Amino acid sequence: AMEGLQTAEAMLGAAQADFDVVTTRVAVCDDTGEPIRNPDGTPVLVTDSRATVRVNSDGTFEGLSTVGTRYVVQQNKECLDYALAIVGASTGDAVVDTCGVLNGGREFFASLDLGSLVIDPYGINDSIERYLLVRNGHDGKTPITFANTSIRAVCKNTVIAGMKSAKRVFTARHTRNVETAIEQANEVLNISNAWAAEFTRTAERLLSVKVAP
């Protein structure tokens, strides 16, 4: 896992979490990995399954998992961008505190640090915890998750602990209507528009302050 406040793009790159995932058809292979073919030469396919495949920058591929035919991939970057939108941050704000992948890229996590930037003199959301935990999976089992928690995610154990201790957790399945579902995340997490606007103003103020060497 990478740690230290960075923009989403910088953190994804540093954590090697900026790969793409695609879904493919599933073919039947023998023990040596050769596709099994019908007498006419066509490959034998498993029609009710798809595979999630990691596409690496060096042109190599890694099979991650088998999923259902209705499964829709949400890239790690997309999930992190959703999280920024939930708290009212822009892609250029250095609010991503930790980021990492687990199990060969089958799972992704990140933490947005809300505590160090939030100035909330009106008590709009006095119960907001310090971190927004982001979790995504390409294994067909892990939903897209946003959790407001006091635990900083740096490994699988802290991701699980953060999820368990969070008072508010939003989850969305990898389906075609995921973006519509995520629109309700602010409400579920109790992150109001007023709170998000205050967060953005504070982030902008901090970024504009020149720190003496």
Coordinates of N, CA, C and O in Angstrom, one line a residue, residues 91-207:
T91 N -10.6 16.1 -8.9 CA -9.5 15.1 -9.1 C -8.1 15.7 -8.9 O -7.2 15.0 -8.7
G92 N -8.0 17.0 -8.8 CA -6.7 17.6 -8.5 C -6.4 17.9 -7.0 O -5.3 18.4 -6.6
D93 N -7.4 17.5 -6.1 CA -7.2 17.7 -4.7 C -6.3 16.6 -4.1 O -6.6 15.4 -4.3
A94 N -5.3 16.9 -3.3 CA -4.5 15.9 -2.7 C -5.2 15.4 -1.3 O -4.8 15.9 -0.3
V95 N -6.2 14.5 -1.5 CA -6.9 14.1 -0.3 C -6.9 12.5 -0.2 O -7.4 12.0 0.8
V96 N -6.2 11.8 -1.1 CA -6.1 10.4 -1.0 C -4.9 10.1 -0.1 O -3.8 10.4 -0.4
D97 N -5.2 9.4 1.0 CA -4.2 9.2 2.0 C -3.5 7.8 1.9 O -2.3 7.7 2.0
T98 N -4.3 6.8 1.5 CA -3.7 5.5 1.3 C -4.3 4.8 0.1 O -5.5 5.2 -0.3
C99 N -3.6 3.9 -0.5 CA -4.1 3.2 -1.7 C -3.4 1.9 -1.9 O -2.2 1.8 -1.7
G100 N -4.1 0.8 -2.3 CA -3.4 -0.4 -2.5 C -4.3 -1.4 -3.2 O -5.5 -1.2 -3.4
V101 N -3.6 -2.5 -3.7 CA -4.4 -3.7 -4.2 C -4.1 -4.9 -3.4 O -3.0 -5.0 -2.8
L102 N -5.0 -5.8 -3.4 CA -4.9 -7.1 -2.6 C -5.2 -8.2 -3.6 O -5.9 -8.1 -4.5
N103 N -4.5 -9.4 -3.2 CA -4.8 -10.6 -3.9 C -4.6 -10.5 -5.4 O -5.5 -10.8 -6.2
G104 N -3.4 -9.9 -5.8 CA -3.1 -9.9 -7.2 C -3.9 -8.9 -8.0 O -4.0 -9.0 -9.3
G105 N -4.6 -8.0 -7.4 CA -5.4 -7.0 -8.1 C -6.9 -7.3 -8.1 O -7.7 -6.6 -8.6
R106 N -7.2 -8.4 -7.4 CA -8.7 -8.8 -7.4 C -9.4 -7.8 -6.5 O -10.6 -7.7 -6.6
E107 N -8.7 -7.2 -5.5 CA -9.4 -6.2 -4.7 C -8.6 -4.9 -4.7 O -7.3 -4.9 -4.8
F108 N -9.3 -3.8 -4.5 CA -8.6 -2.5 -4.5 C -9.2 -1.7 -3.3 O -10.4 -1.9 -2.9
F109 N -8.3 -0.9 -2.6 CA -8.8 -0.1 -1.5 C -8.1 1.3 -1.6 O -7.0 1.4 -2.1
A110 N -8.7 2.3 -1.0 CA -8.1 3.6 -0.8 C -8.8 4.2 0.4 O -9.9 3.9 0.7
S111 N -8.1 5.2 1.0 CA -8.7 6.0 2.1 C -8.6 7.5 1.7 O -7.5 7.9 1.3
L112 N -9.7 8.2 1.8 CA -9.6 9.7 1.6 C -9.6 10.3 3.0 O -10.4 9.9 3.9
D113 N -8.6 11.1 3.2 CA -8.5 11.8 4.5 C -9.4 13.0 4.6 O -9.1 14.0 3.9
L114 N -10.4 12.9 5.4 CA -11.3 14.1 5.5 C -11.0 14.9 6.7 O -11.2 16.1 6.7
G115 N -10.4 14.3 7.7 CA -10.1 15.0 9.0 C -9.2 16.2 8.9 O -9.4 17.2 9.5
S116 N -8.1 16.0 8.1 CA -7.1 17.1 8.1 C -7.5 18.3 7.3 O -6.9 19.3 7.4
L117 N -8.6 18.1 6.5 CA -9.0 19.3 5.7 C -10.3 19.9 6.2 O -10.7 21.0 5.8
V118 N -11.1 19.2 7.0 CA -12.4 19.6 7.4 C -12.4 20.7 8.4 O -11.9 20.6 9.5
I119 N -13.0 21.9 8.0 CA -13.3 22.9 9.0 C -14.8 23.1 9.0 O -15.4 23.4 8.0
D120 N -15.4 22.8 10.1 CA -16.9 22.7 10.1 C -17.4 23.5 11.3 O -17.9 22.9 12.2
P121 N -17.4 24.8 11.2 CA -17.7 25.6 12.3 C -19.2 25.6 12.6 O -19.7 25.9 13.7
Y122 N -20.0 25.1 11.7 CA -21.5 25.1 11.9 C -22.0 23.8 12.4 O -23.2 23.6 12.7
G123 N -21.1 22.8 12.6 CA -21.6 21.5 13.1 C -22.5 20.8 12.1 O -23.4 20.1 12.5
I124 N -22.3 21.0 10.8 CA -23.3 20.5 9.8 C -23.3 19.0 9.9 O -24.3 18.3 9.9
N125 N -22.1 18.4 10.0 CA -22.0 16.9 10.1 C -21.0 16.6 11.2 O -19.9 16.1 10.9
D126 N -21.4 16.8 12.4 CA -20.4 16.6 13.5 C -20.1 15.1 13.7 O -19.2 14.8 14.5
S127 N -20.8 14.2 13.1 CA -20.5 12.8 13.3 C -19.7 12.2 12.2 O -19.6 11.0 12.1
I128 N -19.2 13.0 11.2 CA -18.4 12.5 10.1 C -17.0 12.0 10.7 O -16.3 12.7 11.4
E129 N -16.7 10.7 10.4 CA -15.4 10.2 10.8 C -14.3 10.7 9.9 O -14.6 11.2 8.8
R130 N -13.1 10.4 10.3 CA -11.9 11.0 9.5 C -11.7 10.5 8.1 O -11.3 11.2 7.2
Y131 N -12.0 9.2 7.9 CA -11.7 8.6 6.6 C -12.9 8.2 5.8 O -13.9 7.7 6.4
L132 N -12.8 8.3 4.5 CA -13.8 7.6 3.6 C -13.1 6.5 3.0 O -12.1 6.7 2.2
L133 N -13.5 5.3 3.3 CA -12.8 4.0 2.8 C -13.5 3.7 1.5 O -14.7 3.6 1.4
V134 N -12.7 3.4 0.5 CA -13.1 3.0 -0.8 C -12.7 1.6 -1.0 O -11.5 1.2 -0.8
R135 N -13.6 0.7 -1.5 CA -13.2 -0.7 -1.8 C -13.9 -1.1 -3.1 O -15.0 -0.8 -3.3
N136 N -13.1 -1.8 -3.9 CA -13.7 -2.3 -5.2 C -13.1 -3.7 -5.4 O -12.0 -4.0 -4.9
G137 N -13.8 -4.6 -6.0 CA -13.4 -5.9 -6.3 C -13.7 -6.3 -7.7 O -14.6 -5.9 -8.3
H138 N -12.8 -7.2 -8.3 CA -13.0 -7.7 -9.6 C -13.1 -9.2 -9.6 O -12.8 -9.9 -10.5
D139 N -13.6 -9.7 -8.4 CA -13.7 -11.1 -8.1 C -15.2 -11.6 -8.2 O -15.4 -12.8 -7.9
G140 N -16.1 -10.7 -8.4 CA -17.5 -11.2 -8.5 C -18.2 -11.2 -7.1 O -19.4 -11.5 -7.0
K141 N -17.4 -11.0 -6.1 CA -17.9 -11.1 -4.7 C -17.9 -9.8 -3.9 O -18.7 -9.6 -3.1
T142 N -16.9 -9.0 -4.2 CA -16.7 -7.7 -3.5 C -17.4 -6.6 -4.2 O -17.1 -6.2 -5.3
P143 N -18.5 -6.0 -3.5 CA -19.2 -4.9 -4.1 C -18.4 -3.6 -4.0 O -17.4 -3.5 -3.3
I144 N -18.8 -2.6 -4.8 CA -18.2 -1.3 -4.7 C -18.7 -0.7 -3.3 O -19.9 -0.8 -3.1
T145 N -17.7 -0.3 -2.5 CA -18.1 0.1 -1.1 C -17.5 1.4 -0.8 O -16.3 1.6 -1.1
F146 N -18.3 2.2 -0.1 CA -17.8 3.5 0.5 C -18.2 3.4 2.0 O -19.4 3.2 2.3
A147 N -17.2 3.6 2.9 CA -17.5 3.5 4.3 C -16.9 4.7 5.0 O -15.7 5.0 4.8
N148 N -17.6 5.4 5.9 CA -17.1 6.4 6.7 C -16.6 5.8 8.0 O -17.4 5.3 8.8
T149 N -15.3 5.9 8.2 CA -14.7 5.2 9.3 C -13.5 5.9 10.0 O -13.0 6.8 9.3
S150 N -13.2 5.6 11.2 CA -12.1 6.2 11.9 C -10.8 5.4 11.7 O -9.7 5.9 12.1
I151 N -10.9 4.3 11.0 CA -9.7 3.4 10.8 C -9.1 3.7 9.4 O -9.8 3.7 8.4
R152 N -7.8 3.9 9.4 CA -7.0 4.2 8.2 C -6.7 2.8 7.5 O -6.1 1.9 8.1
A153 N -7.0 2.7 6.3 CA -6.9 1.4 5.6 C -5.4 1.4 5.0 O -5.0 2.2 4.2
V154 N -4.7 0.3 5.4 CA -3.3 0.1 4.9 C -3.1 -1.3 4.5 O -2.1 -1.6 3.8
C155 N -4.0 -2.2 4.8 CA -3.8 -3.6 4.5 C -5.2 -4.3 4.6 O -6.2 -3.7 4.9
K156 N -5.3 -5.6 4.3 CA -6.6 -6.3 4.3 C -7.3 -6.2 5.6 O -8.5 -6.0 5.7
N157 N -6.5 -6.4 6.7 CA -7.0 -6.5 8.0 C -7.7 -5.1 8.4 O -8.7 -5.0 9.0
T158 N -7.0 -4.0 8.1 CA -7.5 -2.7 8.4 C -8.7 -2.3 7.5 O -9.6 -1.6 8.0
V159 N -8.7 -2.8 6.3 CA -9.9 -2.6 5.4 C -11.1 -3.3 6.0 O -12.2 -2.7 6.2
I160 N -10.9 -4.5 6.5 CA -12.0 -5.3 7.1 C -12.5 -4.6 8.4 O -13.7 -4.4 8.7
A161 N -11.5 -4.2 9.2 CA -11.8 -3.5 10.5 C -12.5 -2.2 10.3 O -13.5 -1.9 11.0
G162 N -12.1 -1.5 9.3 CA -12.7 -0.2 9.0 C -14.2 -0.4 8.5 O -15.1 0.4 8.9
M163 N -14.4 -1.4 7.7 CA -15.8 -1.7 7.3 C -16.7 -2.1 8.5 O -17.8 -1.7 8.6
K164 N -16.1 -3.0 9.3 CA -16.9 -3.5 10.5 C -17.3 -2.4 11.5 O -18.3 -2.4 12.1
S165 N -16.3 -1.4 11.7 CA -16.5 -0.4 12.7 C -17.3 0.8 12.1 O -17.8 1.6 12.9
A166 N -17.5 0.9 10.8 CA -18.1 2.1 10.2 C -19.6 2.1 10.6 O -20.3 1.1 10.5
K167 N -20.1 3.3 11.0 CA -21.5 3.4 11.3 C -22.3 3.5 10.1 O -23.5 3.1 10.1
R168 N -21.7 4.0 9.0 CA -22.5 4.1 7.8 C -21.7 3.5 6.6 O -20.5 3.9 6.4
V169 N -22.3 2.6 5.9 CA -21.6 2.0 4.8 C -22.5 2.0 3.5 O -23.7 1.6 3.7
F170 N -22.0 2.4 2.4 CA -22.8 2.3 1.2 C -22.2 1.2 0.3 O -21.0 1.2 0.1
T171 N -23.0 0.3 -0.3 CA -22.5 -0.7 -1.2 C -23.3 -0.6 -2.5 O -24.5 -0.3 -2.5
A172 N -22.7 -1.0 -3.6 CA -23.4 -1.1 -4.9 C -22.8 -2.3 -5.6 O -21.6 -2.5 -5.6
R173 N -23.6 -3.0 -6.2 CA -23.2 -4.2 -7.0 C -22.7 -3.8 -8.4 O -23.0 -2.7 -8.9
H174 N -21.9 -4.7 -9.0 CA -21.4 -4.4 -10.3 C -22.4 -4.7 -11.4 O -22.4 -5.7 -12.1
T175 N -23.4 -3.8 -11.5 CA -24.4 -4.0 -12.5 C -24.5 -2.8 -13.4 O -23.9 -1.8 -13.2
R176 N -25.4 -2.8 -14.4 CA -25.5 -1.7 -15.4 C -26.0 -0.4 -14.7 O -25.7 0.7 -15.3
N177 N -26.7 -0.5 -13.6 CA -27.3 0.7 -13.0 C -26.4 1.2 -11.9 O -26.9 2.0 -11.0
V178 N -25.1 0.9 -11.8 CA -24.3 1.2 -10.7 C -24.2 2.7 -10.5 O -24.2 3.2 -9.4
E179 N -24.1 3.4 -11.6 CA -23.8 4.9 -11.5 C -25.1 5.6 -10.9 O -24.9 6.5 -10.1
T180 N -26.2 5.1 -11.2 CA -27.5 5.6 -10.6 C -27.5 5.3 -9.1 O -27.9 6.1 -8.3
A181 N -27.1 4.1 -8.8 CA -27.1 3.7 -7.4 C -26.2 4.6 -6.6 O -26.5 5.0 -5.4
I182 N -25.0 4.9 -7.1 CA -24.0 5.7 -6.4 C -24.4 7.1 -6.1 O -24.0 7.7 -5.2
E183 N -25.4 7.6 -6.9 CA -25.9 8.9 -6.7 C -26.5 9.0 -5.3 O -26.7 10.1 -4.8
Q184 N -26.9 7.9 -4.7 CA -27.5 7.9 -3.4 C -26.5 7.8 -2.2 O -26.9 7.8 -1.1
A185 N -25.2 7.7 -2.6 CA -24.2 7.4 -1.6 C -24.1 8.6 -0.6 O -23.9 8.3 0.6
N186 N -24.2 9.8 -1.0 CA -24.1 11.0 -0.1 C -25.2 10.8 1.0 O -24.9 11.1 2.2
E187 N -26.4 10.5 0.6 CA -27.5 10.4 1.5 C -27.2 9.3 2.5 O -27.4 9.5 3.8
V188 N -26.8 8.1 2.1 CA -26.5 7.0 3.0 C -25.4 7.3 3.9 O -25.5 6.9 5.1
L189 N -24.4 8.0 3.4 CA -23.2 8.3 4.3 C -23.4 9.5 5.1 O -22.5 9.9 5.9
N190 N -24.5 10.2 4.9 CA -24.8 11.5 5.6 C -23.8 12.6 5.3 O -23.5 13.4 6.2
I191 N -23.3 12.6 4.1 CA -22.3 13.6 3.7 C -23.2 14.6 2.9 O -23.4 14.4 1.7
S192 N -23.6 15.7 3.5 CA -24.5 16.6 2.9 C -23.8 17.5 1.8 O -22.6 17.6 1.9
N193 N -24.6 18.1 1.0 CA -24.0 19.1 0.0 C -23.3 20.2 0.7 O -22.3 20.7 0.3
A194 N -23.9 20.7 1.9 CA -23.3 21.8 2.6 C -21.9 21.4 3.2 O -21.0 22.1 3.2
W195 N -21.8 20.1 3.7 CA -20.6 19.6 4.2 C -19.5 19.5 3.1 O -18.4 19.9 3.2
A196 N -20.0 19.0 1.9 CA -19.1 18.8 0.8 C -18.5 20.2 0.3 O -17.4 20.3 0.0
A197 N -19.4 21.2 0.3 CA -19.0 22.5 -0.2 C -18.0 23.1 0.8 O -17.0 23.7 0.4
E198 N -18.2 22.9 2.1 CA -17.2 23.4 3.1 C -15.9 22.7 3.0 O -14.8 23.3 3.0
F199 N -15.9 21.4 2.7 CA -14.7 20.6 2.5 C -13.9 21.1 1.3 O -12.7 21.3 1.4
T200 N -14.6 21.4 0.2 CA -13.9 21.9 -1.0 C -13.3 23.3 -0.8 O -12.2 23.5 -1.2
R201 N -14.0 24.2 -0.1 CA -13.5 25.5 0.2 C -12.2 25.4 1.1 O -11.2 26.0 0.9
T202 N -12.2 24.5 2.1 CA -11.1 24.3 2.9 C -9.9 23.7 2.1 O -8.8 24.2 2.3
A203 N -10.2 22.7 1.3 CA -9.1 22.2 0.5 C -8.5 23.2 -0.4 O -7.2 23.3 -0.5
E204 N -9.3 24.1 -1.0 CA -8.8 25.1 -1.9 C -7.9 26.1 -1.1 O -6.9 26.6 -1.5
R205 N -8.4 26.5 0.1 CA -7.6 27.4 1.0 C -6.2 26.8 1.3 O -5.2 27.5 1.3
L206 N -6.2 25.5 1.7 CA -5.0 24.9 2.1 C -4.0 24.8 0.9 O -2.8 25.0 1.1
L207 N -4.5 24.5 -0.3 CA -3.7 24.4 -1.4 C -3.1 25.8 -1.9 O -2.1 25.8 -2.5

